[in-house]
CSV table of C-alpha atoms in Angstrom, one decimal:
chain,number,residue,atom,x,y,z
A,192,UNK,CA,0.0,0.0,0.0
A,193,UNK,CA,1.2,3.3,-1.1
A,194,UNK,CA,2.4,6.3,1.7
A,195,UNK,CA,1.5,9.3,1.6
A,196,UNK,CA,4.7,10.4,0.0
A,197,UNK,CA,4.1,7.9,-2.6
A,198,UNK,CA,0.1,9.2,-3.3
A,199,UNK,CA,1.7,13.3,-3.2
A,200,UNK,CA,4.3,11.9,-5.8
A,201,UNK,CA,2.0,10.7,-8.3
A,202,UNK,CA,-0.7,13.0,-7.9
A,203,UNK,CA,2.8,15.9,-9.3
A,204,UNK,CA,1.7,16.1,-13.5
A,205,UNK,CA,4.8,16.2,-15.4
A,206,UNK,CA,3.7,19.3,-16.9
A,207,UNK,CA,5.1,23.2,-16.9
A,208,UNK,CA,1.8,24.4,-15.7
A,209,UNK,CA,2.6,22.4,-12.5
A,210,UNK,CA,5.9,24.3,-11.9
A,211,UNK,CA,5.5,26.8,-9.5
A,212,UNK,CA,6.5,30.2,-9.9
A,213,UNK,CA,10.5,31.0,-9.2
A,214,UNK,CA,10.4,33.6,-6.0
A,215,UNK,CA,12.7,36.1,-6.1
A,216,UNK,CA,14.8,36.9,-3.1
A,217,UNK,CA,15.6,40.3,-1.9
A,218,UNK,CA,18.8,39.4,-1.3
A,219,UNK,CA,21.2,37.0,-3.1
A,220,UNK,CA,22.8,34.1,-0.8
A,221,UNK,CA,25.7,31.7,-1.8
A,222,UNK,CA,24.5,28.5,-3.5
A,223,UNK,CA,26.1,26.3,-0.3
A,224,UNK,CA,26.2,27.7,3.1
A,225,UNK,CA,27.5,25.7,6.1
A,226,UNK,CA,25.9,25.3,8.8
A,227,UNK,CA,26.4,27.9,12.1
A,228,UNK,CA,28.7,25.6,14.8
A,229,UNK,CA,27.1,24.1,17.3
A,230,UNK,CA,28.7,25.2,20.7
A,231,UNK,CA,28.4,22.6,23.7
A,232,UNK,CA,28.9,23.6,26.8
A,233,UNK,CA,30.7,20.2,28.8
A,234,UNK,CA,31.0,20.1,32.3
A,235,UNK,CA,34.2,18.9,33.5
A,236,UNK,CA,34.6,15.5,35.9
A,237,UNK,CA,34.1,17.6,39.7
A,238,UNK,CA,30.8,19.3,38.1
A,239,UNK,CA,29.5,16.1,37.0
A,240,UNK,CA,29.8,14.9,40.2
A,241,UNK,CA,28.2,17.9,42.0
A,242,UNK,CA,25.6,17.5,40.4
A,243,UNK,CA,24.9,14.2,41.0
A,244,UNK,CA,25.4,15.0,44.7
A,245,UNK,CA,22.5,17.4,43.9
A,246,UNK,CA,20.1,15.2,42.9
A,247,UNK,CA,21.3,12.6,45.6
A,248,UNK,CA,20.5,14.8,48.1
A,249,UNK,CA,17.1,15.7,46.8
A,250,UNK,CA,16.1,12.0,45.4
A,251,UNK,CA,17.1,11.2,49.7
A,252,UNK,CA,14.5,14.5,51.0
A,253,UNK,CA,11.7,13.0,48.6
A,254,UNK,CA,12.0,9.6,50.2
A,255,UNK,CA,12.3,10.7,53.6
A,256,UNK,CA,9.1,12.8,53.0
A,257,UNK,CA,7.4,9.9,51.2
A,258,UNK,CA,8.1,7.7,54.2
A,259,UNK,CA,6.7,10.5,56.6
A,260,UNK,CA,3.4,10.4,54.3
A,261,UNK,CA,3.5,6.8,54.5
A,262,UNK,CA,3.2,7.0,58.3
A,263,UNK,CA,0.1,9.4,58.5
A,264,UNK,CA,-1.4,6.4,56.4
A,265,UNK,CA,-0.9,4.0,59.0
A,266,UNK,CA,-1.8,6.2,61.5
A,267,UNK,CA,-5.0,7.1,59.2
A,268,UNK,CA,-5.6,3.7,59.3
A,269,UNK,CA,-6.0,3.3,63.3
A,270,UNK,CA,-4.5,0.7,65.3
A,271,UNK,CA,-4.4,-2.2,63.7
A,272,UNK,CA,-3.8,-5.9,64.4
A,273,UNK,CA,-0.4,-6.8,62.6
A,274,UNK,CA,1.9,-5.4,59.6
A,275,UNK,CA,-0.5,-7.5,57.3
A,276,UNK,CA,-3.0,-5.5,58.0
A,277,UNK,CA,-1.4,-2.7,56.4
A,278,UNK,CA,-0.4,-4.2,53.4
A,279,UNK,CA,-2.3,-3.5,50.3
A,280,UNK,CA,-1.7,-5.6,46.8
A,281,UNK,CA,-3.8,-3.6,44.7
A,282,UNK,CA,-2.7,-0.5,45.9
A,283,UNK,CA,0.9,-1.3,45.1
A,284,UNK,CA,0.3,-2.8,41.6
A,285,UNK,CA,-1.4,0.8,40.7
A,286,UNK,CA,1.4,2.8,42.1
A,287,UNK,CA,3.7,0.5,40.0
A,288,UNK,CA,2.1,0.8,37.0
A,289,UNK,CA,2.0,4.2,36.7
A,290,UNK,CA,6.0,4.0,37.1
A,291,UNK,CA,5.9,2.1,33.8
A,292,UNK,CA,3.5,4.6,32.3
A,293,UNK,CA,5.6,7.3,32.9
A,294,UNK,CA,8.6,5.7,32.5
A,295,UNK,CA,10.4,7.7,29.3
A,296,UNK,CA,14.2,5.7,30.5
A,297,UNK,CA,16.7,5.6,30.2
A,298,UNK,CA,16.7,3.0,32.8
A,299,UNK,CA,13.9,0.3,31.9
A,300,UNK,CA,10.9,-1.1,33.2
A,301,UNK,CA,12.1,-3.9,35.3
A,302,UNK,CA,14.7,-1.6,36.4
A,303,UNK,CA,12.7,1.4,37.7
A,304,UNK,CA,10.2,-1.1,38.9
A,305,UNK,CA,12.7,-3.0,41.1
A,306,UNK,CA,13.6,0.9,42.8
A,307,UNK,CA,10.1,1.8,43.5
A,308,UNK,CA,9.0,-1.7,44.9
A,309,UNK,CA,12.4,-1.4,47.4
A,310,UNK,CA,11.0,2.1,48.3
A,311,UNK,CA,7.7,0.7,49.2
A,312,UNK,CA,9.1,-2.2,51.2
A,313,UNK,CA,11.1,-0.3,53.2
A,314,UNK,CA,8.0,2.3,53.5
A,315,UNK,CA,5.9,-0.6,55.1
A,316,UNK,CA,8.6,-1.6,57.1
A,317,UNK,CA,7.6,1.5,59.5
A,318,UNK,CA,5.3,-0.2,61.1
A,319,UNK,CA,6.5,-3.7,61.2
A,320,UNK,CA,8.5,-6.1,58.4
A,321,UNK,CA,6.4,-8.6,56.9
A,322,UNK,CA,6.9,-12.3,57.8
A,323,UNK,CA,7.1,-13.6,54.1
A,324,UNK,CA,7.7,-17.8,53.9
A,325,UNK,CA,9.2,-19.9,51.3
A,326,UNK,CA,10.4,-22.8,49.9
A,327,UNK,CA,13.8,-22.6,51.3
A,328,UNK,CA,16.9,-22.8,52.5
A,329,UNK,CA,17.9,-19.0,51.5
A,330,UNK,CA,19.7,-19.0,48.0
A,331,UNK,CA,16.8,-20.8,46.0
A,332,UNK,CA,14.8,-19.2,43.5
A,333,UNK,CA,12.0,-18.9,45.6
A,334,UNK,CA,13.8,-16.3,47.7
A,335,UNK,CA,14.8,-14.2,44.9
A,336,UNK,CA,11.0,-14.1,43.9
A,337,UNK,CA,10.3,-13.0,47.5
A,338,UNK,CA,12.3,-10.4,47.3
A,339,UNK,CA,11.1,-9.2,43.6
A,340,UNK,CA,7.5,-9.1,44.9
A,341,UNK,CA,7.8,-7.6,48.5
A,342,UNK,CA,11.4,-6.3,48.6
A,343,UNK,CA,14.2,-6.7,51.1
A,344,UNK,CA,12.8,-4.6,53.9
A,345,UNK,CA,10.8,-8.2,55.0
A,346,UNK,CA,11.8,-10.8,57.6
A,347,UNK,CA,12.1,-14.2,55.1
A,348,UNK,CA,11.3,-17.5,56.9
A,349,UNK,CA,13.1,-20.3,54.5
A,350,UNK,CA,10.7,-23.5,54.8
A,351,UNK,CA,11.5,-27.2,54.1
A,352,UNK,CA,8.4,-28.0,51.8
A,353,UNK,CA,5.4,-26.2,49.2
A,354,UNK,CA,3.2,-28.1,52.3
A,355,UNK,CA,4.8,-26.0,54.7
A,356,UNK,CA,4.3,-22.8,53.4
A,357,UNK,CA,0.8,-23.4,53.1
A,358,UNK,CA,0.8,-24.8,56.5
A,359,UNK,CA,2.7,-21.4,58.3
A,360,UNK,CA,1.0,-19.2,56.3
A,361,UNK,CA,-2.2,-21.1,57.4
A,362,UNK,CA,-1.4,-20.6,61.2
A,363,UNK,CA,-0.5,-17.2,61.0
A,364,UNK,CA,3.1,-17.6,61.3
A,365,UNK,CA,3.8,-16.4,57.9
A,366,UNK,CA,2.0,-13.1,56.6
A,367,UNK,CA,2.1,-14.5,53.4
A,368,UNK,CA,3.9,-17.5,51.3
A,369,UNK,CA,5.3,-17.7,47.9
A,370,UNK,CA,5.4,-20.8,46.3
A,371,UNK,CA,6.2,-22.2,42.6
A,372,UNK,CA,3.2,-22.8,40.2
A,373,UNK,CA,4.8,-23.4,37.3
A,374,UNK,CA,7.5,-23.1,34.4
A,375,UNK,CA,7.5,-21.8,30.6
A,376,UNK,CA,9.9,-25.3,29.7
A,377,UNK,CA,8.7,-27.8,32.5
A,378,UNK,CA,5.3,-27.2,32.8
A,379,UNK,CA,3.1,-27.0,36.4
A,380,UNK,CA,4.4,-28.2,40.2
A,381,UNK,CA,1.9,-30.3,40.3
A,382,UNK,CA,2.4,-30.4,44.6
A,383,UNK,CA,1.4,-26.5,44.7
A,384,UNK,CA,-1.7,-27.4,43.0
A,385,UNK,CA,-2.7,-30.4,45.2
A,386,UNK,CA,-2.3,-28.2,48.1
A,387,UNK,CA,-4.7,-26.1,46.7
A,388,UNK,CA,-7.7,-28.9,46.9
A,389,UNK,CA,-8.0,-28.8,50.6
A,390,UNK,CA,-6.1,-25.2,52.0
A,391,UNK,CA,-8.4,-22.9,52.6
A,392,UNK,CA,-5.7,-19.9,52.0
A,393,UNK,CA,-6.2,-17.5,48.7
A,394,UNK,CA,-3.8,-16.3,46.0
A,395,UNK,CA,-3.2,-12.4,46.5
A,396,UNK,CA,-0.6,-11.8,43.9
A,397,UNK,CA,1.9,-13.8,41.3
A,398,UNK,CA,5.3,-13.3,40.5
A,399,UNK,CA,7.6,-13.9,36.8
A,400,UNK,CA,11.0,-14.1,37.5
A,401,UNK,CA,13.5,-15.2,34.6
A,402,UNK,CA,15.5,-18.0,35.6
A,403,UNK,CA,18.8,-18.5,35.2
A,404,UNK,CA,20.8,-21.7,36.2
A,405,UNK,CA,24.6,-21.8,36.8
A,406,UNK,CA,27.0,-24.9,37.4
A,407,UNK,CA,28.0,-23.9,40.9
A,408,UNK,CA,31.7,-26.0,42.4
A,409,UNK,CA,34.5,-25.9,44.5
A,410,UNK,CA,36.4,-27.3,41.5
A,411,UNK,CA,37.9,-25.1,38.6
A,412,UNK,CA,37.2,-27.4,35.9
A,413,UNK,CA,34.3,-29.0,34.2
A,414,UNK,CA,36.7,-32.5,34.1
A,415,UNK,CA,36.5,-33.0,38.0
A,416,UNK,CA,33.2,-33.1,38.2
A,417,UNK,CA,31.8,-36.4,38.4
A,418,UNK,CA,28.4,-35.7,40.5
A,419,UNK,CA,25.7,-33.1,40.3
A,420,UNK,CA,23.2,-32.2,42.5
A,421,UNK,CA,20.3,-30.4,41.8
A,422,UNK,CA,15.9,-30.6,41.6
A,423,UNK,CA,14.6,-32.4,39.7
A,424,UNK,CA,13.2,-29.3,37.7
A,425,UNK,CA,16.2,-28.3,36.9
A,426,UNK,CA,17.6,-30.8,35.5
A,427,UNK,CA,14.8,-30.8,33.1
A,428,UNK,CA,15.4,-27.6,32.3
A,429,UNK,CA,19.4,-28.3,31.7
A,430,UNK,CA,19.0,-31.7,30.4
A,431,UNK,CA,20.8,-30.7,26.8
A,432,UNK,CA,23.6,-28.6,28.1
A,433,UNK,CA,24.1,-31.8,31.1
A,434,UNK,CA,24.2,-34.2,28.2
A,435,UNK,CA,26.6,-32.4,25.9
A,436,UNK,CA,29.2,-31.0,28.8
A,437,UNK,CA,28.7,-33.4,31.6
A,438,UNK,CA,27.0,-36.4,30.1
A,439,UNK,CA,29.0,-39.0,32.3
A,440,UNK,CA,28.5,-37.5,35.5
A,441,UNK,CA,25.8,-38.8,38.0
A,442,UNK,CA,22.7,-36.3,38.5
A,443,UNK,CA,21.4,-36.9,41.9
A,444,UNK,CA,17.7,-34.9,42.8
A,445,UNK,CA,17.5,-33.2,45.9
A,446,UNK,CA,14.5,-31.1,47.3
A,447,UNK,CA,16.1,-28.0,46.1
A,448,UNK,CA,18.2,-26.2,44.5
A,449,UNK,CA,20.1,-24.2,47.6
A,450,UNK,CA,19.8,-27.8,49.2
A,451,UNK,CA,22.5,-28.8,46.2
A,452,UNK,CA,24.3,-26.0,46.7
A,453,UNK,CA,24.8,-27.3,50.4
A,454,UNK,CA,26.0,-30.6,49.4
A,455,UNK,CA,28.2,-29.7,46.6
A,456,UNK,CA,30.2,-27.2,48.5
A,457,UNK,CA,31.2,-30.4,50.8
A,458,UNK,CA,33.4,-32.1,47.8
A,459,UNK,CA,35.4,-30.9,45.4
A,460,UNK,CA,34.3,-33.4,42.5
A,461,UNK,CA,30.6,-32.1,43.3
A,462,UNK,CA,28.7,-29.6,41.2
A,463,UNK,CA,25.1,-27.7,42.0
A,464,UNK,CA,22.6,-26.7,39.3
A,465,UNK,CA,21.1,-23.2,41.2
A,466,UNK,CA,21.2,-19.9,40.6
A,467,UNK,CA,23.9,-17.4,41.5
A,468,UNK,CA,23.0,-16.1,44.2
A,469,UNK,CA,23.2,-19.6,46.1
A,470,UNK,CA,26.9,-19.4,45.1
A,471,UNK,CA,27.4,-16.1,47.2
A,472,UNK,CA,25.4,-17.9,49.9
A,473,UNK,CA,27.3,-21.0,49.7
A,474,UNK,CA,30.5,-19.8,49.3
A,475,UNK,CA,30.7,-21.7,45.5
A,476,UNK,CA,31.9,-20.3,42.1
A,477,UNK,CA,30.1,-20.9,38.6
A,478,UNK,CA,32.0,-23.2,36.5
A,479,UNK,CA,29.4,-22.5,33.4
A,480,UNK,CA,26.4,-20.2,33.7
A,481,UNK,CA,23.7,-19.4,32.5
A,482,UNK,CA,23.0,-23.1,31.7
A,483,UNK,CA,19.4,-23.6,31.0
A,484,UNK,CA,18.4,-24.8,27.4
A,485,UNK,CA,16.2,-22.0,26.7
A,486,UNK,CA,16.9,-18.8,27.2
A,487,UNK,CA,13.4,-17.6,28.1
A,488,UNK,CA,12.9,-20.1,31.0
A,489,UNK,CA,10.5,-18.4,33.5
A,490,UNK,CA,8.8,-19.6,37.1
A,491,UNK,CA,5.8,-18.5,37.9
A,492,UNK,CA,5.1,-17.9,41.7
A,493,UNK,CA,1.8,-17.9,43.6
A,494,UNK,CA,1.7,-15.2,47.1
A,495,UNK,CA,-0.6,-16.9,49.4
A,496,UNK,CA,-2.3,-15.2,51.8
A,497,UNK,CA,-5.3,-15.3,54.3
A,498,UNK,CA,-7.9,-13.0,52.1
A,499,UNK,CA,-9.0,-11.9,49.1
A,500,UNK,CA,-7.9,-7.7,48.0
A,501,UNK,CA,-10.2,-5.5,46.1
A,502,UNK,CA,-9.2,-5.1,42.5
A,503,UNK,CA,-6.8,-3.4,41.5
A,504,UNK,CA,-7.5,-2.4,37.7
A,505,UNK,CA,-5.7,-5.7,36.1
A,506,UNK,CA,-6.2,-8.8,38.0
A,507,UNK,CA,-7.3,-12.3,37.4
A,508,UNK,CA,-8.7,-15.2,38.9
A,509,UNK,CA,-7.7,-18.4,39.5
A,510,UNK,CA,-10.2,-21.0,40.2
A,511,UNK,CA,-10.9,-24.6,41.5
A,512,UNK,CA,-13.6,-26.7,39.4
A,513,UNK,CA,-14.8,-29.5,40.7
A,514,UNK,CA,-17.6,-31.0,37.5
A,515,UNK,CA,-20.7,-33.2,37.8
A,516,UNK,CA,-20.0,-36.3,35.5
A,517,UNK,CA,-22.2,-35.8,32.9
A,518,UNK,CA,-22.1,-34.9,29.2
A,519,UNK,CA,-20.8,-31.8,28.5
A,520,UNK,CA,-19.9,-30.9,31.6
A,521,UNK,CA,-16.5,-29.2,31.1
A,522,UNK,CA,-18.6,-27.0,28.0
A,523,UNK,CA,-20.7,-25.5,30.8
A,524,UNK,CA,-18.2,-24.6,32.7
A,525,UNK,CA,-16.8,-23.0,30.4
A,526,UNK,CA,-19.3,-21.4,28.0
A,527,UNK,CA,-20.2,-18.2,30.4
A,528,UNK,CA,-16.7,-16.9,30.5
A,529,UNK,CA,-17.0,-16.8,27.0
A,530,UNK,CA,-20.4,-15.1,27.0
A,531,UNK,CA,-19.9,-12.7,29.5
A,532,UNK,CA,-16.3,-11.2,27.6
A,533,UNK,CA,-13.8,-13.0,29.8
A,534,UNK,CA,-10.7,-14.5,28.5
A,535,UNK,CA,-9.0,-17.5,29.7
A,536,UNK,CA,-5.9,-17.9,30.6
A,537,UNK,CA,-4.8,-21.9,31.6
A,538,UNK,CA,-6.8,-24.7,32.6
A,539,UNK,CA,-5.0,-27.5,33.8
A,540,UNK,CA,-6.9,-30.8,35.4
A,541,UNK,CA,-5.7,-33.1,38.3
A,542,UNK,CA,-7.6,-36.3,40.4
A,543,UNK,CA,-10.0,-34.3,42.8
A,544,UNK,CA,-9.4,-36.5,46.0
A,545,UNK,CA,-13.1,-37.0,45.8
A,546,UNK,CA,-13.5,-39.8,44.8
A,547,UNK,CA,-12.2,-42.6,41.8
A,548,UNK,CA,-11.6,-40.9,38.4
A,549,UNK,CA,-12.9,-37.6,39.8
A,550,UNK,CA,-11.3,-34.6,38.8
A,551,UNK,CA,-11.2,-30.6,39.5
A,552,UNK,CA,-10.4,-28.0,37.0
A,553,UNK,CA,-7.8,-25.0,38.0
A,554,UNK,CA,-8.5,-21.7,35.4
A,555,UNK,CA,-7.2,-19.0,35.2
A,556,UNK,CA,-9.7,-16.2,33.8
A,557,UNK,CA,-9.1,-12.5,33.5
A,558,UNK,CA,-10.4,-10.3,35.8
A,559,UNK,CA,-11.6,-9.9,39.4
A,560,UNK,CA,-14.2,-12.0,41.3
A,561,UNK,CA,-15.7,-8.4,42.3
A,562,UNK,CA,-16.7,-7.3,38.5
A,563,UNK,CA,-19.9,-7.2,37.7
A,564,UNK,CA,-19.1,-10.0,34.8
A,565,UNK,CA,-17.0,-12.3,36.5
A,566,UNK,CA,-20.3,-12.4,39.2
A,567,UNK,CA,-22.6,-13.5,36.4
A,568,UNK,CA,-20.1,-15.8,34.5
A,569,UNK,CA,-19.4,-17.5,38.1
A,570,UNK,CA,-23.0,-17.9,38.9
A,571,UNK,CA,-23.8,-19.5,35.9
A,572,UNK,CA,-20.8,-22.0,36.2
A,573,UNK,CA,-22.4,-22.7,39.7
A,574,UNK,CA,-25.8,-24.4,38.0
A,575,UNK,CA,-23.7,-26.8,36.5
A,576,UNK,CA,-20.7,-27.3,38.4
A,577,UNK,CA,-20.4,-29.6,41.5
A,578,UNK,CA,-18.6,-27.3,43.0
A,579,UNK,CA,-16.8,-23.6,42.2
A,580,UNK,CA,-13.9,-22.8,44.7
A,581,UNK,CA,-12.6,-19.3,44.0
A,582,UNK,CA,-8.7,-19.5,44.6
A,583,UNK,CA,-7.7,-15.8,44.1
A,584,UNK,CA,-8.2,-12.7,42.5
A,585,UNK,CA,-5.5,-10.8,42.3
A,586,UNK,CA,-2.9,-8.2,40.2
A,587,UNK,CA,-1.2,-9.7,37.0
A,588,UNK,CA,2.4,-9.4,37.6
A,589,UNK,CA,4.2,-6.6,37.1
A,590,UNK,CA,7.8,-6.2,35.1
């Protein structure tokens, strides 16, 4: 299709009526004239700096005076229970997304995103950290998507299992969990999801973080290895790169990742599949990193929590789907999202401890249990459902 310099060009007729007329100056210029020098004016090395200081000092007064704001909020809020009371999801989400909305860089997305959510944290922190648990020890990936979602200003409790978690987070130990739910190469943890079919706690936000393995040792060669440690997930994940590099040495699964990390750093023909920060943590360098067969491998994480949040402008909701055995029955289920507008995301089935050959749906849709369509869609699923379990409605992650 033509542009419009293309439609101007042919619409010129290649006559001398279509000339225009030659317009006479008033006064006669060369033919070629250079342009007028631009003149920069470049700070030296000790004004640079100075300048920076500047804005240091001023980027530290707005933070102080956000913090003092933050503070009449929690006072505005009375006296409340615990530092989970103060903590609001959807509130956050919309404060981060107008930081990508406005965000003109140079420093990206994830970047400015990263600053503002470690602002927040330690905003919160005023009144009390929050008690965050996960699938520990420290070092694993679950940490590092701790600390993406709530910052560092929290107080982490490293847990042995996913049943754990749910079980702290349950009691009131925990504030809120983070656990795995699944992986762009290796598909859904299917434990996290089993968990799901008799805890009564509710999804209150997810987290993507981009994972990265490394080949963590005490050795300095990839010849002395002749073990490797690492979850089972992993492996899958590094199963090509393993087979080409290491294809003689013994893989040995372990409950996690920081777990390997543990054992390998007691032998020096031992290696860990994790990522780098459980070599800091460990005291372990990477031999080979990053290791994973594709380089867009991604975890999803689940927060867990004790209620459901208002919306927050761009949420979804994850469901539990128990179906009647009858013909059809998954169509029903599925035919009002469709009517009332909403999309869906996943749908994944597993056994529904219910009985033999029994099974529950999880979906995803988009949107919040509170809209007025994802009321109607869920009552309609409810006439033909055995039973609807709303998991969670919460933001879509963020950067």
């Amino acid at each position: 299709m033509a542009g419009k310099g293309s439609r101007s060009k042919a619409a010129k007729p290649k006559t001398k009526s279509a000339k225009a007329p030659a317009r006479k100056s008033p006064k006669a210029t060369p033919a070629r004239q250079e342009p007028a020098p631009v003149i920069e004016t470049k700070l030296d090395l000790g004004e640079l700096r100075q300048r920076i200081d500047g804005i240091d000092r001023h980027i530290q007064d707005l933070i102080a005076e956000r913090a003092q704001f933050a503070n009449q909020v929690g006072k505005a809020k009375g006296k409340l229970a615990a530092a989970v009371d103060y903590y609001r999801p959807e509130r956050e989400a919309q404060v981060l997304r107008r930081v990508v909305d406005r965000n003109d860089g140079p420093l990206n997305d994830e970047v400015l995103v990263r600053l503002f959510r470690e602002i927040m944290s330690a905003c919160l922190a005023q009144q009390e950290p929050l008690k965050i648990g996960f699938l520990g020890p420290e070092g694993t990936h679950s940490q590092q998507a701790v600390y993406k979602h709530f910052g560092h200003s929290i107080h982490g409790l490293p847990l042995a299992s996913i049943e754990e978690v749910f079980q702290e987070v349950e009691a009131g130990h925990a504030d809120f969990g983070v656990v795995p739910v699944e992986n762009s190469t290796q598909g859904t943890i299917q434990s996290t999801l089993d968990m799901f079919l008799t805890s009564t706690l509710k999804i209150c936000g997810e987290v993507e973080l981009r994972v990265h393995q490394h080949l963590l040792s005490r050795a300095s060669r990839l010849e002395d290895i002749e073990r490797v440690y690492s979850h089972p997930q992993s492996f899958a994940q590094c199963k090509a790169w393993l087979r080409q590099y290491l294809p003689k040495a013994e893989k040995i699964a372990v409950s996690s990742n920081a777990d390997a990390a543990k054992r390998a750093r007691n032998a020096d023909d031992a290696a860990a599949i994790a990522g780098i920060s459980a070599a800091t943590v460990y005291g372990l360098k990477s031999l080979a990193g990053p290791i994973e067969d594709r380089p867009d491998n991604t975890t999803r994480f689940l927060v867990l929590g004790r209620e459901l949040f208002p919306p927050s402008g761009n949420d979804r909701t994850s469901l539990l789907v128990f179906v009647k055995d009858q013909p059809g029955a998954l169509y029903h289920v599925l035919a009002p999202f469709a009517k009332h507008g909403l999309s869906m995301n996943r749908i994944e089935s597993r056994p529904g401890h219910t009985g033999l050959w029994q099974y529950a749906f999880f979906i995803d849709i988009a949107g919040h249990a509170q809209e007025e369509a994802m009321r109607r869609a869920l009552d309609e699923v409810g006439e033909f459902a055995q039973e609807v379990k709303v998991l969670g409605s919460y933001p879509v992650a963020i950067a």
